[in-house]
Amino acid sequence: QVQLVQSGSEVRKPGSSVKVACKASGGGAFSSHTLGWVRQAPGQVLEWMGRVIPSVDVANYAQKFEGRVTFTADKYRSTAYMEMTALTSEDTAVYYCAKVDPFYTLAVWGQGTTVTV
Amino acid sequence: QSVLTQPPSVSAAPGQKVTITCSGSNSNIGGNHLSWYRQVPGTAPTLLIFENDKRPSGIPDRFSGSKSGTSATLDITGLQTGDEATYSCGAWDSSLNVVVFGGGTTLTVL
């Protein structure tokens, strides 16, 4: 079973950027996984941001985040990254990475990274 | 606000059964598989049900899911105080091209 461990909390000023890491261990080769990113603002519902497929270096983004968010993956470090630019207070949220199984089942979740803007 | 609609809260006594509903449309629940997630405040969601009615290993059979048309239900039998959490449904939406989630249903075991 893969485990996902995310980087620690971040505090940023409006207009700046943040990069969140998600390290995978166990459960097979990192490249065989698809990793999704979901955020949850305080008191709000879960919000899908998109996914990255490390085996082919492809990332897909929800339209809302297109152009402001970049997903990358380092196969050698078994780590996925989510970078968001031009932060505003509305980006204050807990950001989760998750292993995406067939049919967009979010099978395993990281512990979450709190980003405060 | 949420694409998938869930009741905000449900409650029942220990040992009883509760049903949580999730309503959507043809572009999400009606045309794609649904998952259920459990989230205790301050922690990450965990997968409870996938592909409408399948349980991951380690999830007891007290938890069951079903889907019919554009709606789905999560049944929890033999309620325990440890079942208190927020339960959310999620599915791919073929029109929006995103995973959509319900607003979450908070379960209270009285």
PDB file of C-alpha atoms in Angstrom:
ATOM      1  CA  GLN A   1       0.000   0.000   0.000  1.00  0.00           C
ATOM      2  CA  VAL A   2       1.469   3.324  -1.037  1.00  0.00           C
ATOM      3  CA  GLN A   3       1.874   6.013   1.580  1.00  0.00           C
ATOM      4  CA  LEU A   4       1.928   9.727   0.792  1.00  0.00           C
ATOM      5  CA  VAL A   5       3.709  12.173   3.071  1.00  0.00           C
ATOM      6  CA  GLN A   6       3.408  15.880   2.369  1.00  0.00           C
ATOM      7  CA  SER A   7       5.605  18.815   3.264  1.00  0.00           C
ATOM      8  CA  GLY A   8       4.838  21.058   6.194  1.00  0.00           C
ATOM      9  CA  SER A   9       2.609  24.080   6.605  1.00  0.00           C
ATOM     10  CA  GLU A  10       3.369  27.264   4.722  1.00  0.00           C
ATOM     11  CA  VAL A  11       2.578  30.923   5.295  1.00  0.00           C
ATOM     12  CA  ARG A  12       2.776  33.254   2.322  1.00  0.00           C
ATOM     13  CA  LYS A  13       2.029  36.854   1.499  1.00  0.00           C
ATOM     14  CA  PRO A  14      -0.530  37.754  -1.187  1.00  0.00           C
ATOM     15  CA  GLY A  15       1.003  37.737  -4.644  1.00  0.00           C
ATOM     16  CA  SER A  16       3.701  35.231  -3.770  1.00  0.00           C
ATOM     17  CA  SER A  17       3.931  31.549  -4.652  1.00  0.00           C
ATOM     18  CA  VAL A  18       4.095  28.256  -2.783  1.00  0.00           C
ATOM     19  CA  LYS A  19       5.320  24.764  -3.631  1.00  0.00           C
ATOM     20  CA  VAL A  20       3.957  21.725  -1.820  1.00  0.00           C
ATOM     21  CA  ALA A  21       5.685  18.341  -1.956  1.00  0.00           C
ATOM     22  CA  CYS A  22       4.110  14.886  -1.786  1.00  0.00           C
ATOM     23  CA  LYS A  23       6.498  11.967  -1.281  1.00  0.00           C
ATOM     24  CA  ALA A  24       5.351   8.445  -2.073  1.00  0.00           C
ATOM     25  CA  SER A  25       6.694   5.292  -0.490  1.00  0.00           C
ATOM     26  CA  GLY A  26       5.765   1.630  -0.762  1.00  0.00           C
ATOM     27  CA  GLY A  27       3.077   0.222  -3.029  1.00  0.00           C
ATOM     28  CA  GLY A  28       5.055  -0.173  -6.227  1.00  0.00           C
ATOM     29  CA  ALA A  29       6.933   2.120  -8.557  1.00  0.00           C
ATOM     30  CA  PHE A  30       6.235   5.826  -8.235  1.00  0.00           C
ATOM     31  CA  SER A  31       5.944   6.143 -11.984  1.00  0.00           C
ATOM     32  CA  SER A  32       3.078   3.670 -12.025  1.00  0.00           C
ATOM     33  CA  HIS A  33       0.888   5.998  -9.984  1.00  0.00           C
ATOM     34  CA  THR A  34      -1.278   8.928 -10.957  1.00  0.00           C
ATOM     35  CA  LEU A  35      -1.352  11.610  -8.292  1.00  0.00           C
ATOM     36  CA  GLY A  36      -4.158  14.081  -7.868  1.00  0.00           C
ATOM     37  CA  TRP A  37      -4.354  17.323  -5.937  1.00  0.00           C
ATOM     38  CA  VAL A  38      -7.398  18.395  -3.933  1.00  0.00           C
ATOM     39  CA  ARG A  39      -7.811  21.390  -1.701  1.00  0.00           C
ATOM     40  CA  GLN A  40     -10.199  22.212   1.116  1.00  0.00           C
ATOM     41  CA  ALA A  41     -10.687  25.789   2.236  1.00  0.00           C
ATOM     42  CA  PRO A  42     -11.802  26.317   5.848  1.00  0.00           C
ATOM     43  CA  GLY A  43     -15.336  25.042   6.256  1.00  0.00           C
ATOM     44  CA  GLN A  44     -15.628  24.338   2.550  1.00  0.00           C
ATOM     45  CA  VAL A  45     -16.029  21.246   0.407  1.00  0.00           C
ATOM     46  CA  LEU A  46     -13.272  19.341  -1.283  1.00  0.00           C
ATOM     47  CA  GLU A  47     -12.126  20.901  -4.570  1.00  0.00           C
ATOM     48  CA  TRP A  48     -10.338  19.000  -7.350  1.00  0.00           C
ATOM     49  CA  MET A  49      -7.330  20.797  -8.781  1.00  0.00           C
ATOM     50  CA  GLY A  50      -6.001  18.235 -11.249  1.00  0.00           C
ATOM     51  CA  ARG A  51      -3.570  15.372 -11.587  1.00  0.00           C
ATOM     52  CA  VAL A  52      -0.078  14.433 -12.736  1.00  0.00           C
ATOM     53  CA  ILE A  53       0.972  11.204 -14.419  1.00  0.00           C
ATOM     54  CA  PRO A  54       4.700  10.756 -13.689  1.00  0.00           C
ATOM     55  CA  SER A  55       5.218   7.919 -16.162  1.00  0.00           C
ATOM     56  CA  VAL A  56       4.518  10.210 -19.114  1.00  0.00           C
ATOM     57  CA  ASP A  57       5.135  13.621 -17.500  1.00  0.00           C
ATOM     58  CA  VAL A  58       1.602  14.730 -18.223  1.00  0.00           C
ATOM     59  CA  ALA A  59      -0.436  17.040 -16.025  1.00  0.00           C
ATOM     60  CA  ASN A  60      -4.094  17.953 -16.320  1.00  0.00           C
ATOM     61  CA  TYR A  61      -5.600  20.942 -14.581  1.00  0.00           C
ATOM     62  CA  ALA A  62      -9.069  21.985 -13.552  1.00  0.00           C
ATOM     63  CA  GLN A  63      -9.947  25.037 -15.601  1.00  0.00           C
ATOM     64  CA  LYS A  64     -10.116  27.165 -12.478  1.00  0.00           C
ATOM     65  CA  PHE A  65      -6.419  26.600 -11.804  1.00  0.00           C
ATOM     66  CA  GLU A  66      -5.093  26.555 -15.361  1.00  0.00           C
ATOM     67  CA  GLY A  67      -2.167  28.938 -15.744  1.00  0.00           C
ATOM     68  CA  ARG A  68      -1.663  29.493 -12.029  1.00  0.00           C
ATOM     69  CA  VAL A  69      -0.856  25.980 -10.835  1.00  0.00           C
ATOM     70  CA  THR A  70       1.856  23.611 -11.998  1.00  0.00           C
ATOM     71  CA  PHE A  71       2.124  19.925 -11.135  1.00  0.00           C
ATOM     72  CA  THR A  72       5.464  18.213 -11.506  1.00  0.00           C
ATOM     73  CA  ALA A  73       6.910  14.876 -10.511  1.00  0.00           C
ATOM     74  CA  ASP A  74      10.452  13.795  -9.704  1.00  0.00           C
ATOM     75  CA  LYS A  75      10.632  10.074 -10.415  1.00  0.00           C
ATOM     76  CA  TYR A  76      14.026   9.710  -8.741  1.00  0.00           C
ATOM     77  CA  ARG A  77      12.780  11.234  -5.495  1.00  0.00           C
ATOM     78  CA  SER A  78       9.319   9.610  -5.791  1.00  0.00           C
ATOM     79  CA  THR A  79       7.921  13.038  -5.087  1.00  0.00           C
ATOM     80  CA  ALA A  80       5.173  15.070  -6.713  1.00  0.00           C
ATOM     81  CA  TYR A  81       4.927  18.825  -6.412  1.00  0.00           C
ATOM     82  CA  MET A  82       2.155  21.381  -6.648  1.00  0.00           C
ATOM     83  CA  GLU A  83       3.222  24.976  -7.221  1.00  0.00           C
ATOM     84  CA  MET A  84       0.726  27.811  -7.088  1.00  0.00           C
ATOM     85  CA  THR A  85       1.519  31.417  -8.004  1.00  0.00           C
ATOM     86  CA  ALA A  86      -0.210  34.759  -7.480  1.00  0.00           C
ATOM     87  CA  LEU A  87      -1.627  33.667  -4.158  1.00  0.00           C
ATOM     88  CA  THR A  88      -4.614  35.440  -2.638  1.00  0.00           C
ATOM     89  CA  SER A  89      -6.408  34.994   0.654  1.00  0.00           C
ATOM     90  CA  GLU A  90      -8.886  32.742  -1.152  1.00  0.00           C
ATOM     91  CA  ASP A  91      -6.089  30.208  -1.605  1.00  0.00           C
ATOM     92  CA  THR A  92      -5.882  29.656   2.147  1.00  0.00           C
ATOM     93  CA  ALA A  93      -6.698  25.975   2.432  1.00  0.00           C
ATOM     94  CA  VAL A  94      -5.444  22.504   3.218  1.00  0.00           C
ATOM     95  CA  TYR A  95      -3.917  20.992   0.106  1.00  0.00           C
ATOM     96  CA  TYR A  96      -3.993  17.217  -0.290  1.00  0.00           C
ATOM     97  CA  CYS A  97      -2.288  14.909  -2.709  1.00  0.00           C
ATOM     98  CA  ALA A  98      -3.973  11.584  -3.407  1.00  0.00           C
ATOM     99  CA  LYS A  99      -3.270   8.449  -5.399  1.00  0.00           C
ATOM    100  CA  VAL A 100      -5.746   8.311  -8.251  1.00  0.00           C
ATOM    101  CA  ASP A 101      -6.972   4.824  -9.087  1.00  0.00           C
ATOM    102  CA  PRO A 102      -9.199   3.902 -12.041  1.00  0.00           C
ATOM    103  CA  PHE A 103     -12.439   5.840 -12.356  1.00  0.00           C
ATOM    104  CA  TYR A 104     -10.900   8.697 -10.368  1.00  0.00           C
ATOM    105  CA  THR A 105     -11.030   6.831  -7.076  1.00  0.00           C
ATOM    106  CA  LEU A 106      -8.847   8.764  -4.637  1.00  0.00           C
ATOM    107  CA  ALA A 107      -7.499   5.664  -2.985  1.00  0.00           C
ATOM    108  CA  VAL A 108      -4.796   7.008  -0.673  1.00  0.00           C
ATOM    109  CA  TRP A 109      -4.424  10.542   0.655  1.00  0.00           C
ATOM    110  CA  GLY A 110      -1.527  12.497   2.017  1.00  0.00           C
ATOM    111  CA  GLN A 111      -1.918  14.053   5.433  1.00  0.00           C
ATOM    112  CA  GLY A 112      -2.490  17.500   3.970  1.00  0.00           C
ATOM    113  CA  THR A 113      -0.479  20.712   3.873  1.00  0.00           C
ATOM    114  CA  THR A 114      -1.950  23.891   5.282  1.00  0.00           C
ATOM    115  CA  VAL A 115      -1.234  26.960   3.184  1.00  0.00           C
ATOM    116  CA  THR A 116      -2.117  30.274   4.780  1.00  0.00           C
ATOM    117  CA  VAL A 117      -2.079  33.421   2.667  1.00  0.00           C
TER     118      VAL A 117
ATOM    119  CA  GLN B   1     -22.821  25.255  -4.050  1.00  0.00           C
ATOM    120  CA  SER B   2     -21.642  21.660  -4.402  1.00  0.00           C
ATOM    121  CA  VAL B   3     -22.269  19.803  -7.641  1.00  0.00           C
ATOM    122  CA  LEU B   4     -23.261  16.705  -5.682  1.00  0.00           C
ATOM    123  CA  THR B   5     -25.962  17.184  -3.071  1.00  0.00           C
ATOM    124  CA  GLN B   6     -25.842  15.602   0.355  1.00  0.00           C
ATOM    125  CA  PRO B   7     -27.809  16.265   3.525  1.00  0.00           C
ATOM    126  CA  PRO B   8     -25.724  18.383   5.915  1.00  0.00           C
ATOM    127  CA  SER B   9     -26.204  16.049   8.851  1.00  0.00           C
ATOM    128  CA  VAL B  10     -27.669  12.759   9.970  1.00  0.00           C
ATOM    129  CA  SER B  11     -27.888  11.170  13.382  1.00  0.00           C
ATOM    130  CA  ALA B  12     -28.839   7.864  14.903  1.00  0.00           C
ATOM    131  CA  ALA B  13     -28.319   5.844  18.052  1.00  0.00           C
ATOM    132  CA  PRO B  14     -25.557   3.288  18.532  1.00  0.00           C
ATOM    133  CA  GLY B  15     -26.400  -0.001  16.891  1.00  0.00           C
ATOM    134  CA  GLN B  16     -28.861   1.579  14.499  1.00  0.00           C
ATOM    135  CA  LYS B  17     -28.599   2.079  10.744  1.00  0.00           C
ATOM    136  CA  VAL B  18     -28.160   5.330   8.881  1.00  0.00           C
ATOM    137  CA  THR B  19     -28.400   6.138   5.189  1.00  0.00           C
ATOM    138  CA  ILE B  20     -26.579   9.045   3.570  1.00  0.00           C
ATOM    139  CA  THR B  21     -27.698  10.134   0.128  1.00  0.00           C
ATOM    140  CA  CYS B  22     -25.764  11.770  -2.690  1.00  0.00           C
ATOM    141  CA  SER B  23     -27.591  13.266  -5.658  1.00  0.00           C
ATOM    142  CA  GLY B  24     -26.073  14.402  -8.924  1.00  0.00           C
ATOM    143  CA  SER B  25     -26.671  14.356 -12.652  1.00  0.00           C
ATOM    144  CA  ASN B  26     -26.038  12.317 -15.769  1.00  0.00           C
ATOM    145  CA  SER B  27     -22.624  13.899 -16.259  1.00  0.00           C
ATOM    146  CA  ASN B  28     -21.307  12.678 -12.911  1.00  0.00           C
ATOM    147  CA  ILE B  29     -23.099   9.991 -10.903  1.00  0.00           C
ATOM    148  CA  GLY B  30     -25.279   8.943 -13.822  1.00  0.00           C
ATOM    149  CA  GLY B  31     -22.343   8.262 -16.101  1.00  0.00           C
ATOM    150  CA  ASN B  32     -19.379   7.554 -13.850  1.00  0.00           C
ATOM    151  CA  HIS B  33     -18.382   5.599 -10.785  1.00  0.00           C
ATOM    152  CA  LEU B  34     -18.872   7.071  -7.339  1.00  0.00           C
ATOM    153  CA  SER B  35     -16.676   6.980  -4.245  1.00  0.00           C
ATOM    154  CA  TRP B  36     -17.368   7.722  -0.616  1.00  0.00           C
ATOM    155  CA  TYR B  37     -14.825   9.284   1.735  1.00  0.00           C
ATOM    156  CA  ARG B  38     -14.724   9.557   5.497  1.00  0.00           C
ATOM    157  CA  GLN B  39     -13.105  12.536   7.179  1.00  0.00           C
ATOM    158  CA  VAL B  40     -12.585  13.134  10.862  1.00  0.00           C
ATOM    159  CA  PRO B  41     -12.095  16.858  11.642  1.00  0.00           C
ATOM    160  CA  GLY B  42      -8.479  17.896  11.332  1.00  0.00           C
ATOM    161  CA  THR B  43      -7.444  14.833   9.355  1.00  0.00           C
ATOM    162  CA  ALA B  44      -7.304  13.825   5.691  1.00  0.00           C
ATOM    163  CA  PRO B  45     -10.172  12.026   3.969  1.00  0.00           C
ATOM    164  CA  THR B  46      -9.931   8.262   3.649  1.00  0.00           C
ATOM    165  CA  LEU B  47     -11.553   6.037   1.049  1.00  0.00           C
ATOM    166  CA  LEU B  48     -14.593   4.154   2.280  1.00  0.00           C
ATOM    167  CA  ILE B  49     -16.357   2.922  -0.868  1.00  0.00           C
ATOM    168  CA  PHE B  50     -15.156   2.922  -4.466  1.00  0.00           C
ATOM    169  CA  GLU B  51     -16.737   2.127  -7.817  1.00  0.00           C
ATOM    170  CA  ASN B  52     -20.191   2.615  -6.270  1.00  0.00           C
ATOM    171  CA  ASP B  53     -20.281  -0.433  -4.040  1.00  0.00           C
ATOM    172  CA  LYS B  54     -16.805  -1.849  -3.423  1.00  0.00           C
ATOM    173  CA  ARG B  55     -15.019  -1.725  -0.088  1.00  0.00           C
ATOM    174  CA  PRO B  56     -11.253  -1.319   0.203  1.00  0.00           C
ATOM    175  CA  SER B  57      -9.518  -3.905   2.342  1.00  0.00           C
ATOM    176  CA  GLY B  58      -9.967  -3.125   6.016  1.00  0.00           C
ATOM    177  CA  ILE B  59     -13.362  -1.470   5.666  1.00  0.00           C
ATOM    178  CA  PRO B  60     -15.964  -3.536   7.550  1.00  0.00           C
ATOM    179  CA  ASP B  61     -19.084  -4.758   5.816  1.00  0.00           C
ATOM    180  CA  ARG B  62     -21.143  -2.481   8.057  1.00  0.00           C
ATOM    181  CA  PHE B  63     -20.448   0.067   5.334  1.00  0.00           C
ATOM    182  CA  SER B  64     -22.149  -0.457   1.980  1.00  0.00           C
ATOM    183  CA  GLY B  65     -22.763   1.670  -1.068  1.00  0.00           C
ATOM    184  CA  SER B  66     -25.190   1.580  -3.953  1.00  0.00           C
ATOM    185  CA  LYS B  67     -26.046   3.664  -6.965  1.00  0.00           C
ATOM    186  CA  SER B  68     -29.183   4.073  -9.035  1.00  0.00           C
ATOM    187  CA  GLY B  69     -29.404   6.515 -11.889  1.00  0.00           C
ATOM    188  CA  THR B  70     -28.120   9.882 -10.740  1.00  0.00           C
ATOM    189  CA  SER B  71     -28.219   9.125  -7.022  1.00  0.00           C
ATOM    190  CA  ALA B  72     -26.197   7.046  -4.610  1.00  0.00           C
ATOM    191  CA  THR B  73     -26.480   5.984  -1.015  1.00  0.00           C
ATOM    192  CA  LEU B  74     -24.105   5.008   1.734  1.00  0.00           C
ATOM    193  CA  ASP B  75     -25.516   2.721   4.410  1.00  0.00           C
ATOM    194  CA  ILE B  76     -23.875   2.281   7.776  1.00  0.00           C
ATOM    195  CA  THR B  77     -25.273  -0.410  10.034  1.00  0.00           C
ATOM    196  CA  GLY B  78     -24.466  -1.263  13.631  1.00  0.00           C
ATOM    197  CA  LEU B  79     -23.485   2.345  14.329  1.00  0.00           C
ATOM    198  CA  GLN B  80     -20.607   2.948  16.706  1.00  0.00           C
ATOM    199  CA  THR B  81     -19.492   6.164  18.336  1.00  0.00           C
ATOM    200  CA  GLY B  82     -16.273   5.835  16.364  1.00  0.00           C
ATOM    201  CA  ASP B  83     -18.257   6.252  13.154  1.00  0.00           C
ATOM    202  CA  GLU B  84     -18.785   9.932  13.904  1.00  0.00           C
ATOM    203  CA  ALA B  85     -17.208  11.813  11.010  1.00  0.00           C
ATOM    204  CA  THR B  86     -18.074  13.701   7.844  1.00  0.00           C
ATOM    205  CA  TYR B  87     -18.888  11.528   4.849  1.00  0.00           C
ATOM    206  CA  SER B  88     -18.468  12.905   1.326  1.00  0.00           C
ATOM    207  CA  CYS B  89     -19.259  11.495  -2.071  1.00  0.00           C
ATOM    208  CA  GLY B  90     -17.146  12.142  -5.141  1.00  0.00           C
ATOM    209  CA  ALA B  91     -17.271  11.322  -8.845  1.00  0.00           C
ATOM    210  CA  TRP B  92     -15.764  12.383 -12.143  1.00  0.00           C
ATOM    211  CA  ASP B  93     -17.890  14.887 -14.017  1.00  0.00           C
ATOM    212  CA  SER B  94     -17.647  14.387 -17.770  1.00  0.00           C
ATOM    213  CA  SER B  95     -18.969  17.866 -18.575  1.00  0.00           C
ATOM    214  CA  LEU B  96     -16.861  19.856 -16.125  1.00  0.00           C
ATOM    215  CA  ASN B  97     -13.803  17.591 -16.507  1.00  0.00           C
ATOM    216  CA  VAL B  98     -13.132  17.592 -12.786  1.00  0.00           C
ATOM    217  CA  VAL B  99     -13.824  15.344  -9.855  1.00  0.00           C
ATOM    218  CA  VAL B 100     -16.848  16.785  -8.095  1.00  0.00           C
ATOM    219  CA  PHE B 101     -17.658  16.285  -4.452  1.00  0.00           C
ATOM    220  CA  GLY B 102     -20.673  16.533  -2.243  1.00  0.00           C
ATOM    221  CA  GLY B 103     -20.801  19.044   0.555  1.00  0.00           C
ATOM    222  CA  GLY B 104     -20.313  16.357   3.162  1.00  0.00           C
ATOM    223  CA  THR B 105     -22.700  14.848   5.682  1.00  0.00           C
ATOM    224  CA  THR B 106     -21.817  14.979   9.351  1.00  0.00           C
ATOM    225  CA  LEU B 107     -22.795  11.819  11.180  1.00  0.00           C
ATOM    226  CA  THR B 108     -23.619  12.056  14.857  1.00  0.00           C
ATOM    227  CA  VAL B 109     -24.054   8.873  16.846  1.00  0.00           C
ATOM    228  CA  LEU B 110     -26.311   9.863  19.694  1.00  0.00           C
TER     229      LEU B 110
END
